Short mmCIF file of C-alpha atoms and ligand atoms in Angstrom, two decimals:
data_model
loop_
_atom_site.label_atom_id
_atom_site.label_comp_id
_atom_site.label_asym_id
_atom_site.label_seq_id
_atom_site.Cartn_x
_atom_site.Cartn_y
_atom_site.Cartn_z
CA MET A 1 70.87 -32.78 -134.18
CA ALA A 2 74.10 -32.57 -132.17
CA LEU A 3 74.59 -35.03 -129.34
CA ILE A 4 76.02 -33.66 -126.10
CA VAL A 5 77.10 -35.55 -123.01
CA GLN A 6 76.83 -33.37 -119.90
CA LYS A 7 78.17 -34.28 -116.47
CA TYR A 8 77.10 -32.59 -113.25
CA GLY A 9 79.34 -33.11 -110.19
CA GLY A 10 78.37 -33.64 -106.57
CA SER A 11 78.24 -29.99 -105.54
CA SER A 12 75.99 -29.21 -108.53
CA VAL A 13 73.37 -31.70 -107.32
CA ALA A 14 73.90 -31.32 -103.57
CA ASP A 15 70.22 -30.77 -102.65
CA ALA A 16 66.72 -30.77 -104.13
CA GLU A 17 66.92 -27.10 -105.21
CA LYS A 18 70.21 -27.71 -106.99
CA ILE A 19 68.82 -30.76 -108.75
CA LYS A 20 65.91 -28.60 -109.97
CA ASN A 21 68.44 -26.02 -111.18
CA VAL A 22 70.28 -28.73 -113.13
CA ALA A 23 66.96 -29.91 -114.58
CA ARG A 24 66.31 -26.38 -115.87
CA ARG A 25 69.76 -26.19 -117.50
CA VAL A 26 69.28 -29.61 -119.04
CA ALA A 27 65.86 -28.56 -120.32
CA GLU A 28 67.40 -25.52 -122.05
CA SER A 29 69.99 -27.64 -123.84
CA ALA A 30 67.41 -30.26 -124.73
CA THR A 31 65.53 -27.90 -127.02
CA ALA A 32 68.34 -28.05 -129.59
CA HIS A 33 70.34 -31.20 -128.76
CA GLN A 34 70.14 -34.87 -127.96
CA LEU A 35 71.36 -35.20 -124.39
CA VAL A 36 73.00 -37.77 -122.18
CA VAL A 37 73.39 -36.45 -118.63
CA VAL A 38 75.80 -38.14 -116.23
CA VAL A 39 75.47 -37.27 -112.56
CA SER A 40 77.49 -37.79 -109.39
CA ALA A 41 76.23 -38.62 -105.93
CA MET A 42 74.67 -35.66 -104.08
CA GLY A 43 77.15 -33.36 -102.33
CA LYS A 44 79.53 -35.25 -100.09
CA THR A 45 77.50 -38.47 -100.15
CA THR A 46 80.41 -40.64 -101.31
CA ASP A 47 82.68 -39.28 -98.55
CA GLY A 48 79.89 -40.03 -96.09
CA LEU A 49 79.61 -43.62 -97.31
CA VAL A 50 83.38 -44.11 -97.10
CA GLY A 51 83.27 -42.76 -93.53
CA LEU A 52 80.40 -45.07 -92.62
CA ALA A 53 82.33 -48.10 -93.84
CA SER A 54 85.42 -47.05 -91.90
CA ARG A 55 83.34 -47.04 -88.72
CA ILE A 56 82.60 -50.71 -89.33
CA THR A 57 86.09 -51.84 -90.38
CA PRO A 58 89.39 -50.27 -91.49
CA THR A 59 89.70 -52.91 -94.23
CA PRO A 60 86.32 -53.41 -95.92
CA GLU A 61 86.17 -55.94 -98.72
CA PRO A 62 86.43 -54.02 -101.98
CA ARG A 63 83.40 -55.83 -103.43
CA GLU A 64 81.20 -54.66 -100.55
CA MET A 65 82.69 -51.19 -100.77
CA ASP A 66 81.48 -50.98 -104.36
CA MET A 67 78.02 -52.20 -103.38
CA LEU A 68 77.93 -49.31 -100.91
CA LEU A 69 79.47 -46.57 -103.06
CA ALA A 70 77.33 -47.32 -106.11
CA THR A 71 74.19 -46.39 -104.15
CA GLY A 72 75.09 -42.67 -104.14
CA GLU A 73 74.72 -42.00 -107.86
CA GLN A 74 71.51 -44.03 -108.06
CA VAL A 75 69.72 -41.56 -105.82
CA THR A 76 70.65 -38.64 -108.07
CA ILE A 77 69.58 -40.20 -111.38
CA ALA A 78 66.10 -40.95 -110.09
CA LEU A 79 65.65 -37.47 -108.61
CA LEU A 80 66.91 -35.71 -111.74
CA ALA A 81 64.62 -37.80 -113.96
CA MET A 82 61.68 -36.84 -111.71
CA ALA A 83 62.68 -33.17 -111.87
CA LEU A 84 62.74 -33.32 -115.67
CA HIS A 85 59.34 -35.06 -115.74
CA THR A 86 57.84 -32.20 -113.72
CA LEU A 87 59.12 -29.85 -116.47
CA GLY A 88 57.18 -31.93 -118.99
CA LEU A 89 60.25 -33.58 -120.53
CA LYS A 90 60.79 -37.20 -121.41
CA ALA A 91 63.72 -38.56 -119.41
CA ARG A 92 64.92 -42.00 -118.41
CA SER A 93 67.44 -42.87 -115.71
CA LEU A 94 69.93 -45.70 -116.25
CA THR A 95 72.49 -47.22 -113.89
CA GLY A 96 76.04 -47.98 -115.06
CA PRO A 97 75.18 -51.64 -115.75
CA GLN A 98 72.01 -50.62 -117.62
CA VAL A 99 73.94 -48.24 -119.87
CA GLY A 100 76.27 -51.11 -120.78
CA LEU A 101 79.39 -49.87 -119.05
CA ARG A 102 81.53 -52.97 -118.51
CA THR A 103 84.72 -53.04 -116.46
CA ASP A 104 87.46 -55.34 -115.23
CA ARG A 105 87.24 -56.81 -111.73
CA ALA A 106 89.44 -54.28 -109.90
CA HIS A 107 86.87 -53.23 -107.32
CA THR A 108 86.94 -49.54 -106.25
CA LYS A 109 89.27 -48.62 -109.14
CA ALA A 110 87.86 -50.61 -112.05
CA ARG A 111 88.90 -49.88 -115.61
CA ILE A 112 86.38 -49.69 -118.41
CA THR A 113 86.70 -52.63 -120.81
CA ARG A 114 83.83 -51.84 -123.19
CA ILE A 115 80.59 -49.91 -123.52
CA THR A 116 77.52 -51.20 -125.33
CA PRO A 117 75.22 -48.19 -125.12
CA GLU A 118 72.30 -49.66 -127.10
CA ARG A 119 69.74 -48.78 -124.46
CA ALA A 120 70.95 -45.20 -124.33
CA ARG A 121 70.85 -44.98 -128.11
CA ALA A 122 67.31 -46.35 -128.28
CA ALA A 123 66.14 -43.91 -125.63
CA LEU A 124 67.74 -40.99 -127.50
CA GLU A 125 66.04 -42.11 -130.71
CA ALA A 126 62.75 -42.16 -128.83
CA GLY A 127 63.34 -38.50 -127.92
CA GLU A 128 64.23 -39.12 -124.30
CA ILE A 129 66.92 -37.42 -122.24
CA VAL A 130 69.14 -40.17 -120.87
CA ILE A 131 70.25 -39.75 -117.26
CA VAL A 132 73.19 -41.98 -116.30
CA ALA A 133 74.64 -42.85 -112.90
CA GLY A 134 78.32 -41.92 -113.06
CA PHE A 135 81.18 -43.76 -111.37
CA GLN A 136 79.72 -47.28 -111.66
CA GLY A 137 79.83 -50.26 -113.98
CA LEU A 138 79.46 -54.01 -114.15
CA SER A 139 82.45 -56.36 -114.14
CA ASP A 140 82.82 -59.41 -116.34
CA ALA A 141 81.91 -61.36 -113.19
CA ASP A 142 78.57 -59.49 -113.18
CA GLU A 143 79.49 -57.56 -110.05
CA LEU A 144 78.93 -53.86 -109.44
CA THR A 145 82.19 -51.91 -109.64
CA THR A 146 83.24 -48.28 -109.23
CA LEU A 147 85.78 -46.35 -111.28
CA GLY A 148 87.86 -44.63 -108.58
CA ARG A 149 87.12 -41.31 -106.89
CA GLY A 150 85.99 -38.63 -109.29
CA GLY A 151 84.98 -41.44 -111.67
CA SER A 152 81.82 -39.78 -112.96
CA ASP A 153 84.06 -37.68 -115.18
CA LEU A 154 85.30 -40.92 -116.74
CA THR A 155 81.76 -42.23 -117.24
CA ALA A 156 80.91 -39.03 -119.10
CA VAL A 157 83.98 -39.02 -121.33
CA ALA A 158 83.68 -42.73 -122.07
CA LEU A 159 80.01 -42.39 -123.02
CA ALA A 160 80.86 -39.39 -125.19
CA ALA A 161 83.44 -41.53 -127.01
CA ALA A 162 81.15 -44.55 -127.34
CA LEU A 163 78.23 -42.47 -128.62
CA LYS A 164 80.48 -40.25 -130.76
CA ALA A 165 79.05 -37.18 -129.06
CA ASP A 166 80.02 -33.77 -130.38
CA VAL A 167 81.26 -32.56 -127.00
CA CYS A 168 81.50 -33.67 -123.38
CA GLU A 169 80.60 -30.85 -121.01
CA ILE A 170 81.79 -31.16 -117.41
CA TYR A 171 79.67 -28.88 -115.21
CA THR A 172 81.13 -28.13 -111.80
CA ASP A 173 81.37 -25.55 -109.02
CA VAL A 174 84.19 -23.57 -110.71
CA ASP A 175 83.88 -22.09 -114.19
CA GLY A 176 86.89 -23.78 -115.73
CA VAL A 177 90.41 -25.02 -115.20
CA TYR A 178 92.56 -22.44 -113.44
CA THR A 179 96.31 -21.87 -113.09
CA ALA A 180 95.89 -23.26 -109.53
CA ASP A 181 92.95 -24.27 -107.35
CA PRO A 182 90.95 -21.00 -107.26
CA ASN A 183 89.72 -21.88 -103.77
CA ILE A 184 93.30 -21.59 -102.52
CA VAL A 185 94.89 -19.01 -104.81
CA PRO A 186 92.59 -15.97 -105.07
CA ASP A 187 94.33 -14.52 -108.14
CA ALA A 188 94.40 -17.79 -110.11
CA ARG A 189 93.54 -17.27 -113.78
CA LYS A 190 91.06 -19.26 -115.87
CA LEU A 191 92.73 -21.02 -118.80
CA PRO A 192 90.68 -20.73 -122.01
CA ARG A 193 92.38 -23.85 -123.42
CA VAL A 194 94.61 -26.53 -122.03
CA ALA A 195 96.35 -29.37 -123.88
CA TYR A 196 95.40 -32.98 -123.05
CA ASP A 197 98.92 -33.79 -121.80
CA GLU A 198 99.04 -30.77 -119.56
CA MET A 199 95.57 -31.44 -118.19
CA LEU A 200 96.47 -35.08 -117.64
CA GLU A 201 99.54 -34.12 -115.67
CA MET A 202 97.64 -31.47 -113.66
CA ALA A 203 94.86 -33.94 -112.87
CA SER A 204 97.29 -36.71 -111.91
CA LEU A 205 99.12 -34.29 -109.67
CA GLY A 206 96.05 -33.20 -107.74
CA ALA A 207 93.91 -30.71 -109.72
CA LYS A 208 90.75 -32.65 -108.96
CA VAL A 209 88.61 -30.55 -111.31
CA LEU A 210 88.92 -33.51 -113.73
CA GLN A 211 89.68 -37.12 -112.88
CA ALA A 212 93.05 -38.05 -114.43
CA ARG A 213 91.79 -41.20 -116.11
CA SER A 214 89.00 -39.30 -117.80
CA VAL A 215 91.60 -37.03 -119.41
CA GLU A 216 93.63 -40.03 -120.53
CA PHE A 217 90.50 -41.46 -122.11
CA ALA A 218 89.59 -38.14 -123.74
CA LYS A 219 93.04 -37.89 -125.27
CA LYS A 220 92.99 -41.45 -126.55
CA TYR A 221 89.61 -41.07 -128.27
CA GLY A 222 89.92 -37.38 -129.13
CA VAL A 223 86.88 -36.35 -127.07
CA ALA A 224 86.51 -32.56 -126.84
CA VAL A 225 86.01 -31.73 -123.16
CA HIS A 226 84.56 -28.43 -121.99
CA VAL A 227 84.85 -27.71 -118.26
CA ARG A 228 82.33 -25.09 -117.18
CA SER A 229 80.15 -23.79 -114.37
CA THR A 230 76.77 -25.21 -113.35
CA PHE A 231 75.81 -21.86 -111.94
CA LYS A 232 77.22 -19.34 -114.44
CA ARG A 233 76.87 -19.08 -118.21
CA ASP A 234 80.42 -18.06 -119.19
CA PRO A 235 82.43 -20.29 -121.45
CA GLY A 236 84.85 -22.43 -119.49
CA THR A 237 88.04 -24.26 -120.43
CA LEU A 238 88.45 -26.40 -123.54
CA VAL A 239 90.67 -29.43 -123.11
CA THR A 240 92.05 -30.17 -126.56
CA ARG A 241 95.03 -31.16 -128.64
CA GLU A 242 98.21 -29.15 -128.23
CA GLU A 243 98.37 -26.09 -130.43
CA SER A 244 101.25 -23.95 -131.52
CA GLY A 245 101.75 -21.08 -129.11
CA MET A 246 100.92 -23.17 -126.05
CA GLU A 247 104.63 -23.75 -125.45
CA GLU A 248 105.39 -20.08 -125.06
CA VAL A 249 104.31 -20.34 -121.44
CA VAL A 250 106.82 -22.33 -119.41
CA VAL A 251 104.62 -23.18 -116.44
CA THR A 252 100.86 -23.43 -117.02
CA GLY A 253 99.65 -24.42 -113.59
CA ILE A 254 100.47 -25.29 -109.99
CA THR A 255 98.82 -28.27 -108.36
CA HIS A 256 98.81 -29.83 -104.95
CA ASP A 257 97.77 -33.22 -103.66
CA ARG A 258 97.05 -33.86 -100.00
CA SER A 259 95.73 -37.37 -100.44
CA GLN A 260 98.98 -39.27 -100.13
CA ALA A 261 100.96 -40.83 -97.32
CA LYS A 262 104.68 -41.53 -97.11
CA ILE A 263 105.91 -44.94 -96.06
CA SER A 264 109.54 -45.68 -95.22
CA LEU A 265 111.31 -48.97 -94.81
CA LEU A 266 114.33 -48.30 -92.58
CA ARG A 267 117.69 -50.06 -92.65
CA VAL A 268 117.00 -52.52 -95.47
CA PRO A 269 119.95 -54.65 -96.62
CA ASP A 270 121.27 -53.06 -99.82
CA ARG A 271 121.57 -55.89 -102.31
CA PRO A 272 120.14 -56.79 -105.71
CA GLY A 273 116.52 -57.95 -105.70
CA ILE A 274 115.38 -56.17 -102.53
CA ALA A 275 113.47 -53.38 -104.31
CA ALA A 276 111.78 -55.95 -106.54
CA GLN A 277 110.65 -57.92 -103.48
CA VAL A 278 109.47 -54.84 -101.58
CA PHE A 279 107.49 -53.29 -104.42
CA GLY A 280 106.28 -56.69 -105.59
CA ALA A 281 104.69 -57.16 -102.15
CA VAL A 282 102.99 -53.76 -102.35
CA ALA A 283 101.75 -54.43 -105.88
CA THR A 284 100.10 -57.72 -104.90
CA LYS A 285 97.91 -55.65 -102.53
CA ASN A 286 96.78 -53.62 -105.55
CA VAL A 287 98.34 -50.43 -104.13
CA VAL A 288 99.71 -47.93 -106.62
CA VAL A 289 103.07 -46.51 -105.60
CA ASP A 290 103.87 -42.98 -106.67
CA MET A 291 107.20 -41.37 -105.77
CA ILE A 292 110.13 -43.50 -104.63
CA VAL A 293 113.37 -42.43 -102.96
CA GLN A 294 116.22 -44.72 -101.98
CA ASN A 295 119.05 -43.33 -99.88
CA ILE A 296 122.74 -43.88 -100.47
CA SER A 297 123.76 -47.06 -98.76
CA ARG A 298 125.85 -46.94 -95.57
CA ASP A 299 127.50 -50.09 -94.14
CA GLY A 300 125.41 -52.27 -96.47
CA PHE A 301 122.01 -50.87 -95.42
CA THR A 302 119.73 -48.26 -96.94
CA ASP A 303 116.31 -46.60 -96.40
CA ILE A 304 113.53 -46.75 -98.99
CA SER A 305 110.66 -44.23 -98.90
CA PHE A 306 107.68 -43.99 -101.19
CA THR A 307 104.22 -42.46 -101.36
CA VAL A 308 100.86 -44.21 -101.75
CA PRO A 309 97.24 -42.99 -101.71
CA ARG A 310 96.31 -42.25 -98.09
CA GLY A 311 93.37 -44.65 -98.24
CA ASP A 312 95.73 -47.51 -99.13
CA HIS A 313 98.46 -46.95 -96.58
CA VAL A 314 97.17 -49.49 -94.07
CA ARG A 315 97.24 -52.22 -96.71
CA ALA A 316 100.65 -51.10 -97.97
CA GLN A 317 102.03 -50.99 -94.45
CA THR A 318 100.77 -54.51 -93.65
CA ALA A 319 102.38 -55.84 -96.82
CA LEU A 320 105.63 -54.04 -95.99
CA GLU A 321 105.80 -55.29 -92.42
CA GLU A 322 105.67 -58.87 -93.69
CA ILE A 323 108.25 -58.34 -96.41
CA GLY A 324 110.38 -56.19 -94.07
CA ARG A 325 110.74 -59.14 -91.70
CA THR A 326 111.60 -61.47 -94.60
CA VAL A 327 114.36 -59.24 -95.97
CA GLY A 328 115.65 -58.17 -92.55
CA ALA A 329 114.68 -54.49 -92.50
CA GLU A 330 114.72 -52.64 -89.17
CA LYS A 331 111.23 -51.16 -89.24
CA VAL A 332 108.41 -49.57 -91.25
CA VAL A 333 107.20 -46.06 -90.46
CA HIS A 334 104.52 -43.97 -92.10
CA ASP A 335 103.72 -40.28 -92.26
CA GLU A 336 100.34 -38.95 -93.37
CA ARG A 337 101.28 -35.32 -92.93
CA VAL A 338 102.76 -34.91 -96.37
CA ALA A 339 101.59 -33.07 -99.46
CA LYS A 340 102.83 -33.01 -103.01
CA VAL A 341 103.13 -29.69 -104.82
CA SER A 342 103.86 -29.59 -108.54
CA ILE A 343 104.48 -27.22 -111.40
CA VAL A 344 103.14 -28.28 -114.81
CA GLY A 345 103.63 -26.96 -118.33
CA VAL A 346 104.39 -28.27 -121.84
CA GLY A 347 106.77 -25.32 -122.19
CA MET A 348 109.15 -26.98 -119.72
CA ARG A 349 110.29 -29.30 -122.49
CA SER A 350 112.23 -26.46 -124.04
CA HIS A 351 113.31 -24.45 -121.01
CA SER A 352 115.98 -25.14 -118.44
CA GLY A 353 116.33 -23.98 -114.84
CA VAL A 354 112.63 -24.37 -114.09
CA ALA A 355 113.13 -26.90 -111.29
CA ALA A 356 115.82 -24.73 -109.70
CA ARG A 357 113.39 -21.80 -109.59
CA MET A 358 110.84 -24.01 -107.91
CA PHE A 359 113.31 -25.22 -105.25
CA ALA A 360 114.48 -21.65 -104.61
CA ALA A 361 110.88 -20.48 -104.09
CA LEU A 362 110.21 -23.25 -101.56
CA SER A 363 113.45 -22.59 -99.75
CA LYS A 364 112.64 -18.88 -99.49
CA GLU A 365 109.52 -19.88 -97.53
CA GLY A 366 111.60 -22.17 -95.31
CA ILE A 367 109.89 -25.28 -96.71
CA ASN A 368 111.94 -28.47 -96.64
CA ILE A 369 111.72 -30.77 -99.67
CA GLN A 370 111.43 -34.46 -98.72
CA MET A 371 111.17 -36.04 -102.17
CA ILE A 372 111.43 -34.82 -105.76
CA SER A 373 110.25 -36.28 -109.03
CA THR A 374 110.29 -34.91 -112.54
CA SER A 375 108.69 -35.72 -115.86
CA GLU A 376 109.03 -34.04 -119.22
CA ILE A 377 106.36 -31.49 -118.35
CA ALA A 378 106.21 -31.44 -114.52
CA VAL A 379 108.29 -31.18 -111.36
CA SER A 380 106.86 -32.37 -108.03
CA CYS A 381 108.06 -32.02 -104.45
CA VAL A 382 106.80 -33.78 -101.34
CA ILE A 383 106.70 -31.38 -98.41
CA GLU A 384 105.14 -31.20 -94.96
CA ASP A 385 101.37 -31.01 -95.33
CA LYS A 386 100.96 -27.83 -93.26
CA TYR A 387 102.92 -25.88 -95.89
CA ALA A 388 100.85 -27.05 -98.89
CA GLU A 389 98.80 -23.88 -99.43
CA LEU A 390 101.72 -21.57 -98.75
CA ALA A 391 103.81 -23.49 -101.28
CA VAL A 392 101.11 -23.31 -103.97
CA ARG A 393 100.67 -19.55 -103.52
CA SER A 394 104.36 -18.89 -103.50
CA LEU A 395 104.96 -20.96 -106.67
CA HIS A 396 102.00 -19.27 -108.36
CA ASP A 397 103.70 -15.90 -107.69
CA THR A 398 107.17 -17.12 -108.65
CA PHE A 399 106.00 -18.24 -112.07
CA GLU A 400 103.85 -15.12 -112.48
CA LEU A 401 100.62 -16.95 -113.12
CA GLY A 402 98.33 -14.44 -111.42
CA ARG A 403 95.82 -12.23 -113.12
CA GLU A 404 97.28 -9.46 -115.19
CA PRO A 405 96.80 -6.20 -113.25
P1 LIG B 501 82.66 -32.04 -108.91
O1 LIG B 501 81.96 -32.37 -107.63
O2 LIG B 501 81.86 -31.15 -109.80
O3 LIG B 501 83.21 -33.25 -109.62
P2 LIG B 501 85.27 -31.48 -107.85
O4 LIG B 501 85.23 -31.06 -106.43
O5 LIG B 501 85.67 -32.88 -108.15
O6 LIG B 501 83.88 -31.12 -108.50
O7 LIG B 501 86.24 -30.51 -108.69
C1 LIG B 501 86.06 -29.13 -108.64
C2 LIG B 501 87.06 -28.54 -107.66
O8 LIG B 501 88.38 -28.73 -108.17
C3 LIG B 501 86.98 -27.05 -107.47
O9 LIG B 501 86.03 -26.70 -106.50
C4 LIG B 501 88.39 -26.65 -107.07
O10 LIG B 501 88.51 -26.47 -105.68
C5 LIG B 501 89.22 -27.87 -107.44
N1 LIG B 501 90.40 -27.56 -108.25
C6 LIG B 501 91.67 -27.97 -107.96
N2 LIG B 501 92.54 -27.50 -108.84
C7 LIG B 501 91.84 -26.77 -109.73
C8 LIG B 501 92.19 -26.02 -110.89
N3 LIG B 501 93.48 -25.95 -111.33
N4 LIG B 501 91.22 -25.38 -111.59
C9 LIG B 501 89.94 -25.46 -111.16
N5 LIG B 501 89.53 -26.14 -110.07
C10 LIG B 501 90.46 -26.79 -109.35
N1 LIG B 502 80.68 -39.77 -106.33
C1 LIG B 502 82.00 -40.20 -106.73
C2 LIG B 502 83.06 -39.50 -105.90
O1 LIG B 502 82.72 -38.67 -105.07
C3 LIG B 502 82.25 -40.00 -108.19
C4 LIG B 502 82.25 -38.57 -108.66
O2 LIG B 502 81.69 -37.70 -108.02
O3 LIG B 502 82.82 -38.33 -109.72
O4 LIG B 502 84.22 -39.77 -106.05
MG1 LIG B 503 84.99 -34.41 -109.47
#
């Protein structure tokens, strides 16, 4: 009998009725398959918990943050198990620690170190449906950890790899991966297939339909991922290895990310070792830096700007203010009203002039580009946040990604 790992996201389990709906879908699949079902916290529960913490302190201890965040998923596993019991099915809920998901000690963004899914295997052998709390694990210090926002996707993919499942199905509120966020671009097109690298880039650049690390994991272990709708039956998007023909399209998708903040260190002395000191200080606070721009130096001074996740900017700024004083910088300023828009496609490897077309499209809308970064298969621009949606729509048109008439 095939083994399937299914994952249902927050909006799919947002209330009691929706949990019953998921139970019915699970019951249908259970007639012909062994099933592991990973669930997220209900609706916007995790956002609510983050907000609650921020009303207590702007800098909660990451360990306590994980204690708080891990509660969300635990509610859903119990309720879904109950819903399956009422349908006469055997089901057992397991937390991240119970399913043997072990992580490092990086609270709130822990990485999976190993999975020992013996309990899940035994339950499957006993004919039970295994319901797993996504997003959480246990560190080697025996502490609860969480895997970063959107981390239930990673739990699902990692369990699929560990259990050698036939497929990992990600059920969500859209019926697949689109050429752009379908909630912003009405004529976005569903992609029947997308290559791991492309999906990884889209996810890293803001297409939150899959968590980036889950795609990385899927690629590494060759897990077949199928993104599809909780509410509709149509086939969704298969995330798989690159196939010939995929490169014929230059740009596959447009993404945007409004979760970053820009920090600038003004009038820093321009001499060897300064960048190492500045970014070393940020790294010790466990903050991941994304784009970096350093200006041309004038009279021995320069400005350095970079982007960080919005939730980390207070910590980054504190670190920078200290180091800024040490190295003799004038001041540190931050700007949360920025967004990153990107074009992604494996076809870019073999086409030139793609970036120029992107810049021209933004300029036509009167949108100023503050930062640029490129990779082999993506170009990203940081722009003012208020133009994010306009930029995405205009790029979607420019690269002719809309539905065929
Ligand atoms: P879940 O709660 O199921 O994990 P998410 O909210 O994390 O769902 O992800 C689904 C959302 O991702 C969609 O509602 C959609 O707005 C957004 N999204 C962004 N970019 C894309 C894209 N390219 N294709 C599909 N959905 C996208
Ligand atoms: N509940 C967590 C979050 O909202 C994990 C997830 O839904 O994937 O980020
Ligand atoms: Mg998600």
